[in-house]
PDB file of C-alpha atoms and ligand atoms in Angstrom:
ATOM      1  CA  MET J   1      -4.025 -24.212 -13.836  1.00  0.00           C
ATOM      2  CA  ASN J   2      -6.193 -24.545 -10.748  1.00  0.00           C
ATOM      3  CA  ILE J   3      -6.568 -21.901  -8.038  1.00  0.00           C
ATOM      4  CA  ASN J   4      -4.522 -23.771  -5.451  1.00  0.00           C
ATOM      5  CA  LEU J   5      -1.592 -24.329  -7.769  1.00  0.00           C
ATOM      6  CA  ALA J   6      -1.606 -20.699  -8.928  1.00  0.00           C
ATOM      7  CA  ILE J   7      -1.407 -19.522  -5.321  1.00  0.00           C
ATOM      8  CA  ILE J   8       1.428 -21.932  -4.520  1.00  0.00           C
ATOM      9  CA  GLN J   9       3.395 -20.869  -7.593  1.00  0.00           C
ATOM     10  CA  GLY J  10       2.806 -17.181  -6.822  1.00  0.00           C
ATOM     11  CA  ALA J  11       3.951 -17.719  -3.249  1.00  0.00           C
ATOM     12  CA  LYS J  12       7.121 -19.402  -4.465  1.00  0.00           C
ATOM     13  CA  VAL J  13       8.016 -16.423  -6.645  1.00  0.00           C
ATOM     14  CA  LEU J  14       7.441 -14.090  -3.689  1.00  0.00           C
ATOM     15  CA  LYS J  15       9.456 -16.287  -1.346  1.00  0.00           C
ATOM     16  CA  ASP J  16      12.372 -16.411  -3.806  1.00  0.00           C
ATOM     17  CA  ASN J  17      12.299 -12.611  -3.745  1.00  0.00           C
ATOM     18  CA  PHE J  18      12.369 -12.444   0.057  1.00  0.00           C
ATOM     19  CA  ILE J  19       8.832 -11.119   0.498  1.00  0.00           C
ATOM     20  CA  LYS J  20       7.813 -11.609   4.127  1.00  0.00           C
ATOM     21  CA  ASN J  21       4.417 -13.348   3.938  1.00  0.00           C
ATOM     22  CA  PRO J  22       4.557 -15.026   0.540  1.00  0.00           C
ATOM     23  CA  TYR J  23       1.598 -17.386   0.863  1.00  0.00           C
ATOM     24  CA  LEU J  24      -0.747 -14.839   2.392  1.00  0.00           C
ATOM     25  CA  ASP J  25       0.179 -12.168  -0.152  1.00  0.00           C
ATOM     26  CA  SER J  26      -0.284 -14.598  -3.025  1.00  0.00           C
ATOM     27  CA  GLU J  27      -3.709 -15.554  -1.703  1.00  0.00           C
ATOM     28  CA  ILE J  28      -4.760 -11.900  -1.253  1.00  0.00           C
ATOM     29  CA  LEU J  29      -3.706 -11.056  -4.795  1.00  0.00           C
ATOM     30  CA  LEU J  30      -5.588 -14.009  -6.251  1.00  0.00           C
ATOM     31  CA  THR J  31      -8.798 -13.196  -4.361  1.00  0.00           C
ATOM     32  CA  HIS J  32      -8.419  -9.643  -5.635  1.00  0.00           C
ATOM     33  CA  VAL J  33      -8.007 -10.726  -9.272  1.00  0.00           C
ATOM     34  CA  ILE J  34     -11.032 -13.021  -9.303  1.00  0.00           C
ATOM     35  CA  ASP J  35     -13.000 -10.672  -7.038  1.00  0.00           C
ATOM     36  CA  LYS J  36     -13.960 -13.355  -4.523  1.00  0.00           C
ATOM     37  CA  ASP J  37     -13.325 -13.804  -0.806  1.00  0.00           C
ATOM     38  CA  ARG J  38     -10.973 -16.171   0.967  1.00  0.00           C
ATOM     39  CA  LYS J  39     -13.743 -18.644   1.707  1.00  0.00           C
ATOM     40  CA  TYR J  40     -14.396 -19.065  -2.019  1.00  0.00           C
ATOM     41  CA  ILE J  41     -10.742 -19.834  -2.602  1.00  0.00           C
ATOM     42  CA  LEU J  42     -10.678 -22.439   0.150  1.00  0.00           C
ATOM     43  CA  THR J  43     -13.768 -24.216  -1.105  1.00  0.00           C
ATOM     44  CA  ASN J  44     -12.907 -23.954  -4.812  1.00  0.00           C
ATOM     45  CA  SER J  45      -9.183 -24.613  -4.707  1.00  0.00           C
ATOM     46  CA  LYS J  46      -9.333 -27.259  -7.451  1.00  0.00           C
ATOM     47  CA  LYS J  47     -11.286 -25.024  -9.834  1.00  0.00           C
ATOM     48  CA  ASP J  48      -9.549 -24.023 -13.044  1.00  0.00           C
ATOM     49  CA  LEU J  49      -8.455 -20.413 -13.351  1.00  0.00           C
ATOM     50  CA  ASP J  50      -9.304 -18.470 -16.546  1.00  0.00           C
ATOM     51  CA  LYS J  51      -6.244 -17.651 -18.584  1.00  0.00           C
ATOM     52  CA  GLU J  52      -6.937 -13.935 -18.358  1.00  0.00           C
ATOM     53  CA  TYR J  53      -7.142 -14.087 -14.572  1.00  0.00           C
ATOM     54  CA  LEU J  54      -3.943 -16.092 -14.425  1.00  0.00           C
ATOM     55  CA  ASN J  55      -2.136 -13.488 -16.548  1.00  0.00           C
ATOM     56  CA  THR J  56      -3.286 -10.603 -14.389  1.00  0.00           C
ATOM     57  CA  PHE J  57      -2.383 -12.531 -11.248  1.00  0.00           C
ATOM     58  CA  GLN J  58       1.118 -13.251 -12.506  1.00  0.00           C
ATOM     59  CA  ILE J  59       1.656  -9.579 -13.336  1.00  0.00           C
ATOM     60  CA  LEU J  60       0.647  -8.620  -9.780  1.00  0.00           C
ATOM     61  CA  ILE J  61       2.949 -11.285  -8.320  1.00  0.00           C
ATOM     62  CA  LYS J  62       5.800  -9.803 -10.320  1.00  0.00           C
ATOM     63  CA  GLU J  63       5.064  -6.318  -8.989  1.00  0.00           C
ATOM     64  CA  ARG J  64       4.789  -7.610  -5.427  1.00  0.00           C
ATOM     65  CA  SER J  65       8.072  -9.451  -5.828  1.00  0.00           C
ATOM     66  CA  ILE J  66       9.873  -6.136  -6.330  1.00  0.00           C
ATOM     67  CA  GLY J  67       8.284  -4.803  -3.132  1.00  0.00           C
ATOM     68  CA  LYS J  68       5.243  -2.889  -4.329  1.00  0.00           C
ATOM     69  CA  PRO J  69       2.852  -2.831  -1.346  1.00  0.00           C
ATOM     70  CA  ILE J  70      -0.241  -5.046  -1.519  1.00  0.00           C
ATOM     71  CA  ALA J  71      -2.454  -1.987  -0.895  1.00  0.00           C
ATOM     72  CA  TYR J  72      -1.215  -0.389  -4.136  1.00  0.00           C
ATOM     73  CA  LEU J  73      -1.791  -3.618  -6.057  1.00  0.00           C
ATOM     74  CA  THR J  74      -5.349  -4.059  -4.833  1.00  0.00           C
ATOM     75  CA  ASN J  75      -5.949  -0.286  -4.662  1.00  0.00           C
ATOM     76  CA  LYS J  76      -7.611  -0.562  -1.296  1.00  0.00           C
ATOM     77  CA  LYS J  77      -6.897  -0.585   2.420  1.00  0.00           C
ATOM     78  CA  PHE J  78      -9.097  -1.070   5.448  1.00  0.00           C
ATOM     79  CA  PHE J  79      -8.819   1.730   8.039  1.00  0.00           C
ATOM     80  CA  TRP J  80     -10.892   2.207  11.196  1.00  0.00           C
ATOM     81  CA  LYS J  81     -14.301   0.902  10.058  1.00  0.00           C
ATOM     82  CA  SER J  82     -14.182   1.338   6.296  1.00  0.00           C
ATOM     83  CA  GLU J  83     -12.372   0.261   3.200  1.00  0.00           C
ATOM     84  CA  PHE J  84     -10.594   3.121   1.429  1.00  0.00           C
ATOM     85  CA  THR J  85      -9.784   3.292  -2.263  1.00  0.00           C
ATOM     86  CA  LEU J  86      -6.145   4.107  -2.967  1.00  0.00           C
ATOM     87  CA  SER J  87      -3.878   5.089  -5.806  1.00  0.00           C
ATOM     88  CA  ASP J  88      -0.099   5.201  -5.934  1.00  0.00           C
ATOM     89  CA  ASP J  89      -0.318   8.949  -5.185  1.00  0.00           C
ATOM     90  CA  VAL J  90      -1.699   8.627  -1.648  1.00  0.00           C
ATOM     91  CA  LEU J  91      -0.030   7.386   1.511  1.00  0.00           C
ATOM     92  CA  ILE J  92      -1.351   3.991   2.617  1.00  0.00           C
ATOM     93  CA  PRO J  93      -3.450   4.463   5.788  1.00  0.00           C
ATOM     94  CA  ARG J  94      -1.503   3.218   8.831  1.00  0.00           C
ATOM     95  CA  PRO J  95      -2.939   1.325  11.819  1.00  0.00           C
ATOM     96  CA  ASP J  96      -1.026   3.777  14.064  1.00  0.00           C
ATOM     97  CA  THR J  97      -3.083   6.629  12.666  1.00  0.00           C
ATOM     98  CA  GLU J  98      -6.231   5.003  14.080  1.00  0.00           C
ATOM     99  CA  LEU J  99      -5.022   6.466  17.367  1.00  0.00           C
ATOM    100  CA  VAL J 100      -5.830   9.910  15.936  1.00  0.00           C
ATOM    101  CA  ILE J 101      -9.398   8.746  15.277  1.00  0.00           C
ATOM    102  CA  GLU J 102      -9.749   7.333  18.794  1.00  0.00           C
ATOM    103  CA  LYS J 103      -8.602  10.610  20.332  1.00  0.00           C
ATOM    104  CA  ILE J 104     -10.931  12.719  18.203  1.00  0.00           C
ATOM    105  CA  LEU J 105     -13.899  10.487  19.009  1.00  0.00           C
ATOM    106  CA  ASP J 106     -13.043  10.799  22.729  1.00  0.00           C
ATOM    107  CA  LEU J 107     -12.895  14.580  22.437  1.00  0.00           C
ATOM    108  CA  THR J 108     -16.160  14.901  20.564  1.00  0.00           C
ATOM    109  CA  LYS J 109     -18.348  12.383  22.408  1.00  0.00           C
ATOM    110  CA  TYR J 110     -20.900  14.962  23.524  1.00  0.00           C
ATOM    111  CA  LYS J 111     -20.607  17.460  20.663  1.00  0.00           C
ATOM    112  CA  LYS J 112     -23.561  18.083  18.395  1.00  0.00           C
ATOM    113  CA  LYS J 113     -22.185  20.140  15.558  1.00  0.00           C
ATOM    114  CA  LEU J 114     -18.526  20.664  14.770  1.00  0.00           C
ATOM    115  CA  ASN J 115     -16.641  22.188  11.917  1.00  0.00           C
ATOM    116  CA  ILE J 116     -13.493  20.157  11.261  1.00  0.00           C
ATOM    117  CA  LEU J 117     -10.511  20.972   9.068  1.00  0.00           C
ATOM    118  CA  GLU J 118      -7.950  18.420   7.961  1.00  0.00           C
ATOM    119  CA  ILE J 119      -4.667  19.740   6.594  1.00  0.00           C
ATOM    120  CA  GLY J 120      -3.243  17.233   4.104  1.00  0.00           C
ATOM    121  CA  VAL J 121      -6.280  15.053   3.615  1.00  0.00           C
ATOM    122  CA  GLY J 122      -4.569  12.358   1.484  1.00  0.00           C
ATOM    123  CA  SER J 123      -6.851   9.352   0.976  1.00  0.00           C
ATOM    124  CA  GLY J 124      -9.334  10.975   3.359  1.00  0.00           C
ATOM    125  CA  CYS J 125      -9.016   8.152   5.886  1.00  0.00           C
ATOM    126  CA  ILE J 126      -8.938  10.428   8.962  1.00  0.00           C
ATOM    127  CA  LEU J 127     -11.519  13.062   8.122  1.00  0.00           C
ATOM    128  CA  LEU J 128     -13.984  10.706   6.439  1.00  0.00           C
ATOM    129  CA  SER J 129     -13.843   8.178   9.271  1.00  0.00           C
ATOM    130  CA  ILE J 130     -14.756  10.986  11.687  1.00  0.00           C
ATOM    131  CA  LEU J 131     -17.564  12.276   9.472  1.00  0.00           C
ATOM    132  CA  LYS J 132     -18.938   8.756   9.236  1.00  0.00           C
ATOM    133  CA  GLU J 133     -18.911   8.327  13.018  1.00  0.00           C
ATOM    134  CA  ARG J 134     -20.312  11.759  13.814  1.00  0.00           C
ATOM    135  CA  LYS J 135     -23.301  12.313  11.563  1.00  0.00           C
ATOM    136  CA  SER J 136     -23.843  16.012  12.348  1.00  0.00           C
ATOM    137  CA  PHE J 137     -20.210  17.156  11.857  1.00  0.00           C
ATOM    138  CA  TYR J 138     -18.960  19.069   8.835  1.00  0.00           C
ATOM    139  CA  GLY J 139     -15.549  18.594   7.274  1.00  0.00           C
ATOM    140  CA  THR J 140     -13.137  20.570   5.134  1.00  0.00           C
ATOM    141  CA  GLY J 141     -10.089  18.902   3.672  1.00  0.00           C
ATOM    142  CA  ILE J 142      -7.177  20.535   1.924  1.00  0.00           C
ATOM    143  CA  ASP J 143      -4.302  18.962   0.061  1.00  0.00           C
ATOM    144  CA  ILE J 144      -1.593  20.195  -2.235  1.00  0.00           C
ATOM    145  CA  SER J 145      -2.004  17.120  -4.429  1.00  0.00           C
ATOM    146  CA  LYS J 146      -4.798  17.047  -6.972  1.00  0.00           C
ATOM    147  CA  SER J 147      -4.650  13.256  -7.236  1.00  0.00           C
ATOM    148  CA  CYS J 148      -5.157  12.933  -3.473  1.00  0.00           C
ATOM    149  CA  LEU J 149      -8.238  15.122  -3.668  1.00  0.00           C
ATOM    150  CA  LYS J 150      -9.634  12.917  -6.421  1.00  0.00           C
ATOM    151  CA  ILE J 151      -9.184   9.856  -4.233  1.00  0.00           C
ATOM    152  CA  SER J 152     -10.618  11.469  -1.091  1.00  0.00           C
ATOM    153  CA  LYS J 153     -13.648  12.614  -3.077  1.00  0.00           C
ATOM    154  CA  LEU J 154     -14.163   9.065  -4.309  1.00  0.00           C
ATOM    155  CA  ASN J 155     -13.875   7.743  -0.767  1.00  0.00           C
ATOM    156  CA  ALA J 156     -16.325  10.350   0.512  1.00  0.00           C
ATOM    157  CA  ILE J 157     -18.882   9.081  -1.968  1.00  0.00           C
ATOM    158  CA  LYS J 158     -18.123   5.471  -0.992  1.00  0.00           C
ATOM    159  CA  LEU J 159     -18.566   6.276   2.731  1.00  0.00           C
ATOM    160  CA  LYS J 160     -21.664   8.385   2.022  1.00  0.00           C
ATOM    161  CA  VAL J 161     -20.337  11.551   3.648  1.00  0.00           C
ATOM    162  CA  SER J 162     -19.773  13.728   0.589  1.00  0.00           C
ATOM    163  CA  SER J 163     -22.689  16.069   1.377  1.00  0.00           C
ATOM    164  CA  LYS J 164     -20.875  17.150   4.573  1.00  0.00           C
ATOM    165  CA  LEU J 165     -17.464  17.588   3.010  1.00  0.00           C
ATOM    166  CA  LYS J 166     -15.649  20.347   1.134  1.00  0.00           C
ATOM    167  CA  LEU J 167     -12.283  19.728  -0.506  1.00  0.00           C
ATOM    168  CA  TYR J 168      -9.802  22.345  -1.674  1.00  0.00           C
ATOM    169  CA  LYS J 169      -6.539  22.097  -3.520  1.00  0.00           C
ATOM    170  CA  SER J 170      -4.287  24.359  -1.517  1.00  0.00           C
ATOM    171  CA  ASN J 171      -0.914  24.806  -0.029  1.00  0.00           C
ATOM    172  CA  VAL J 172      -1.106  24.986   3.763  1.00  0.00           C
ATOM    173  CA  ASP J 173       0.380  28.529   3.758  1.00  0.00           C
ATOM    174  CA  LYS J 174      -2.167  29.904   1.332  1.00  0.00           C
ATOM    175  CA  PHE J 175      -5.364  28.540   2.857  1.00  0.00           C
ATOM    176  CA  THR J 176      -7.362  31.194   4.723  1.00  0.00           C
ATOM    177  CA  LEU J 177     -10.959  30.001   4.531  1.00  0.00           C
ATOM    178  CA  GLY J 178     -13.153  29.592   7.602  1.00  0.00           C
ATOM    179  CA  LYS J 179     -12.786  29.056  11.347  1.00  0.00           C
ATOM    180  CA  TYR J 180     -12.777  25.589  12.819  1.00  0.00           C
ATOM    181  CA  ASP J 181     -13.724  23.888  16.087  1.00  0.00           C
ATOM    182  CA  LEU J 182     -11.236  21.113  15.484  1.00  0.00           C
ATOM    183  CA  ILE J 183      -8.205  20.823  13.233  1.00  0.00           C
ATOM    184  CA  VAL J 184      -6.407  17.561  12.509  1.00  0.00           C
ATOM    185  CA  SER J 185      -3.296  16.774  10.525  1.00  0.00           C
ATOM    186  CA  ASN J 186      -0.918  13.921   9.776  1.00  0.00           C
ATOM    187  CA  PRO J 187       1.663  15.940   7.880  1.00  0.00           C
ATOM    188  CA  PRO J 188       4.875  14.631   6.311  1.00  0.00           C
ATOM    189  CA  TYR J 189       7.326  14.365   9.218  1.00  0.00           C
ATOM    190  CA  ILE J 190      10.217  12.143   8.174  1.00  0.00           C
ATOM    191  CA  LYS J 191      13.640  13.802   8.074  1.00  0.00           C
ATOM    192  CA  ASN J 192      14.693  14.173   4.478  1.00  0.00           C
ATOM    193  CA  LEU J 193      17.945  12.275   5.018  1.00  0.00           C
ATOM    194  CA  ASN J 194      16.114   9.403   6.738  1.00  0.00           C
ATOM    195  CA  LEU J 195      13.717   8.743   3.873  1.00  0.00           C
ATOM    196  CA  LYS J 196      16.049   6.184   2.383  1.00  0.00           C
ATOM    197  CA  TYR J 197      16.197   4.234   5.644  1.00  0.00           C
ATOM    198  CA  LEU J 198      12.437   3.653   5.765  1.00  0.00           C
ATOM    199  CA  GLU J 199      11.249   0.132   5.037  1.00  0.00           C
ATOM    200  CA  LYS J 200      12.015  -0.649   1.394  1.00  0.00           C
ATOM    201  CA  ASP J 201       8.376  -0.957   0.356  1.00  0.00           C
ATOM    202  CA  VAL J 202       7.657   2.475   1.858  1.00  0.00           C
ATOM    203  CA  ALA J 203      10.779   4.211   0.585  1.00  0.00           C
ATOM    204  CA  ARG J 204      10.432   2.966  -2.971  1.00  0.00           C
ATOM    205  CA  PHE J 205       6.712   3.125  -3.509  1.00  0.00           C
ATOM    206  CA  GLU J 206       4.978   5.631  -1.234  1.00  0.00           C
ATOM    207  CA  PRO J 207       4.696   9.303  -2.223  1.00  0.00           C
ATOM    208  CA  LYS J 208       7.604  11.401  -0.924  1.00  0.00           C
ATOM    209  CA  LEU J 209       5.232  14.358  -0.830  1.00  0.00           C
ATOM    210  CA  ALA J 210       3.368  12.683   2.049  1.00  0.00           C
ATOM    211  CA  LEU J 211       6.507  11.685   3.965  1.00  0.00           C
ATOM    212  CA  ASP J 212       9.218  14.287   3.451  1.00  0.00           C
ATOM    213  CA  GLY J 213       9.381  16.674   6.411  1.00  0.00           C
ATOM    214  CA  GLY J 214      12.439  18.560   5.173  1.00  0.00           C
ATOM    215  CA  LEU J 215      15.895  18.748   6.696  1.00  0.00           C
ATOM    216  CA  ASP J 216      14.812  18.407  10.343  1.00  0.00           C
ATOM    217  CA  GLY J 217      11.512  16.598   9.718  1.00  0.00           C
ATOM    218  CA  LEU J 218       9.596  19.560  11.110  1.00  0.00           C
ATOM    219  CA  SER J 219       9.267  21.920   8.177  1.00  0.00           C
ATOM    220  CA  GLU J 220       5.670  20.916   7.335  1.00  0.00           C
ATOM    221  CA  ILE J 221       4.694  20.500  11.004  1.00  0.00           C
ATOM    222  CA  ARG J 222       5.818  24.109  11.620  1.00  0.00           C
ATOM    223  CA  LYS J 223       3.585  25.386   8.804  1.00  0.00           C
ATOM    224  CA  VAL J 224       0.646  23.270   9.934  1.00  0.00           C
ATOM    225  CA  ILE J 225       0.906  24.512  13.545  1.00  0.00           C
ATOM    226  CA  LYS J 226       1.147  28.142  12.462  1.00  0.00           C
ATOM    227  CA  LYS J 227      -1.795  27.867  10.076  1.00  0.00           C
ATOM    228  CA  SER J 228      -3.892  25.968  12.602  1.00  0.00           C
ATOM    229  CA  SER J 229      -3.391  28.648  15.228  1.00  0.00           C
ATOM    230  CA  GLU J 230      -4.832  31.157  12.742  1.00  0.00           C
ATOM    231  CA  LEU J 231      -7.779  29.055  11.556  1.00  0.00           C
ATOM    232  CA  ILE J 232      -8.862  27.527  14.850  1.00  0.00           C
ATOM    233  CA  LYS J 233     -11.576  28.978  17.096  1.00  0.00           C
ATOM    234  CA  LYS J 234     -10.680  29.939  20.676  1.00  0.00           C
ATOM    235  CA  ASN J 235     -10.838  26.772  22.804  1.00  0.00           C
ATOM    236  CA  GLY J 236     -10.757  24.716  19.613  1.00  0.00           C
ATOM    237  CA  LYS J 237      -8.910  21.402  19.622  1.00  0.00           C
ATOM    238  CA  PHE J 238      -5.906  20.572  17.481  1.00  0.00           C
ATOM    239  CA  VAL J 239      -4.875  16.942  16.947  1.00  0.00           C
ATOM    240  CA  LEU J 240      -1.539  16.276  15.304  1.00  0.00           C
ATOM    241  CA  GLU J 241       0.311  13.087  14.349  1.00  0.00           C
ATOM    242  CA  ILE J 242       4.071  13.379  14.917  1.00  0.00           C
ATOM    243  CA  GLY J 243       7.262  11.361  14.494  1.00  0.00           C
ATOM    244  CA  PHE J 244       8.449   9.173  17.382  1.00  0.00           C
ATOM    245  CA  ASP J 245      11.253  11.606  18.365  1.00  0.00           C
ATOM    246  CA  GLN J 246       9.510  14.953  17.808  1.00  0.00           C
ATOM    247  CA  LYS J 247       7.537  15.365  21.029  1.00  0.00           C
ATOM    248  CA  ASN J 248       9.680  18.006  22.756  1.00  0.00           C
ATOM    249  CA  LYS J 249      10.272  20.170  19.714  1.00  0.00           C
ATOM    250  CA  VAL J 250       6.617  20.029  18.733  1.00  0.00           C
ATOM    251  CA  ILE J 251       5.491  20.996  22.256  1.00  0.00           C
ATOM    252  CA  THR J 252       7.738  24.074  22.085  1.00  0.00           C
ATOM    253  CA  LEU J 253       6.303  25.049  18.691  1.00  0.00           C
ATOM    254  CA  LEU J 254       2.721  24.549  19.877  1.00  0.00           C
ATOM    255  CA  LYS J 255       3.176  26.605  23.046  1.00  0.00           C
ATOM    256  CA  LYS J 256       4.682  29.431  21.017  1.00  0.00           C
ATOM    257  CA  GLU J 257       1.528  29.538  18.896  1.00  0.00           C
ATOM    258  CA  GLY J 258      -0.776  29.666  21.919  1.00  0.00           C
ATOM    259  CA  PHE J 259      -1.736  26.038  22.348  1.00  0.00           C
ATOM    260  CA  TYR J 260      -2.196  24.280  25.698  1.00  0.00           C
ATOM    261  CA  ILE J 261      -1.017  20.649  25.560  1.00  0.00           C
ATOM    262  CA  ASN J 262      -3.724  18.254  26.736  1.00  0.00           C
ATOM    263  CA  SER J 263      -1.995  14.957  26.063  1.00  0.00           C
ATOM    264  CA  ILE J 264       0.714  13.171  24.114  1.00  0.00           C
ATOM    265  CA  ASN J 265      -0.453   9.700  23.162  1.00  0.00           C
ATOM    266  CA  LYS J 266       1.529   6.594  22.332  1.00  0.00           C
ATOM    267  CA  ASP J 267       0.894   4.345  19.348  1.00  0.00           C
ATOM    268  CA  LEU J 268       0.768   0.527  19.179  1.00  0.00           C
ATOM    269  CA  ALA J 269       4.572   0.381  19.211  1.00  0.00           C
ATOM    270  CA  ASN J 270       4.711   2.610  22.306  1.00  0.00           C
ATOM    271  CA  ASN J 271       6.052   5.630  20.410  1.00  0.00           C
ATOM    272  CA  ASP J 272       4.788   9.180  21.014  1.00  0.00           C
ATOM    273  CA  ARG J 273       2.504   9.615  18.037  1.00  0.00           C
ATOM    274  CA  CYS J 274      -0.476  11.882  18.617  1.00  0.00           C
ATOM    275  CA  VAL J 275      -0.629  15.299  20.295  1.00  0.00           C
ATOM    276  CA  VAL J 276      -3.926  16.708  21.509  1.00  0.00           C
ATOM    277  CA  CYS J 277      -3.984  20.405  22.389  1.00  0.00           C
ATOM    278  CA  THR J 278      -6.316  23.365  22.857  1.00  0.00           C
ATOM    279  CA  LYS J 279      -6.058  26.896  21.491  1.00  0.00           C
ATOM    280  CA  ILE J 280      -6.128  29.341  24.393  1.00  0.00           C
TER     281      ILE J 280
HETATM  282  N1  LIG S   1       4.007   7.054   9.829  1.00  0.00           N
HETATM  283  C1  LIG S   1       4.495   7.126   8.492  1.00  0.00           C
HETATM  284  C2  LIG S   1       5.675   6.187   8.310  1.00  0.00           C
HETATM  285  O1  LIG S   1       6.344   5.877   9.248  1.00  0.00           O
HETATM  286  C3  LIG S   1       4.897   8.535   8.150  1.00  0.00           C
HETATM  287  C4  LIG S   1       3.721   9.354   7.898  1.00  0.00           C
HETATM  288  C5  LIG S   1       4.052  10.806   7.810  1.00  0.00           C
HETATM  289  O2  LIG S   1       5.147  11.249   7.490  1.00  0.00           O
HETATM  290  N2  LIG S   1       3.055  11.546   8.097  1.00  0.00           N
HETATM  291  O3  LIG S   1       5.922   5.698   7.238  1.00  0.00           O
END
């Protein structure tokens, strides 16, 4: 079967299963299987596809047709300025989270040397993007999940920042190492009962550990704020991603722990998403 026909057939399977962008997804999966770019596919559409490739492609189409996200099928996702390796155990980097990067880069424009901590490092997309942009900064990342740490280590090597990075497997409550100029976190913040209402692809395939914020959605945020107030230097900055309806409650929690709120920033969908504050 030639490349063009394989893509069309794949797209038909996806369409029959109500996948939103069937043709595009089919094309992405095929380029992934044969490890070529889109241009190759366009200029070689009549070329015959090896049987092995076709088999692998059809398996991926099947997985996509039950909703498994493309990023988990290709094991990669572009975020900020780099491509990150993924596994099923890490949350897929979100475009909205790029707002966190923008804010941190704004805050650190004129800083020479900073010690940054990320609580819940996941794929590493936040911390590693910052370390890549700011060559003289140091980073520490903690996560409760060993598989996440494996992935963030891999990404650190890929982005060539591993010499400036330390990773620890730790629960947020138990971590007591160091003092930091800047702390960042995108903790799980979805209300437990709302998890099942997330988009199907998210709810069925992304790690609950990275999403589940307990009964009121704030149980991890509370721990992260408390721990950050202990580990941050005086006048240090704390940057936190929050759920669209958590602004007021989070402000109250932050003030109680001695933070001054600098700004609440809206994401691409105009939802309150990123809090920037200072330890006073
Ligand atoms: N923004 C993510 C979502 O809506 C949630 C990420 C998180 O809980 N930290 O799926």
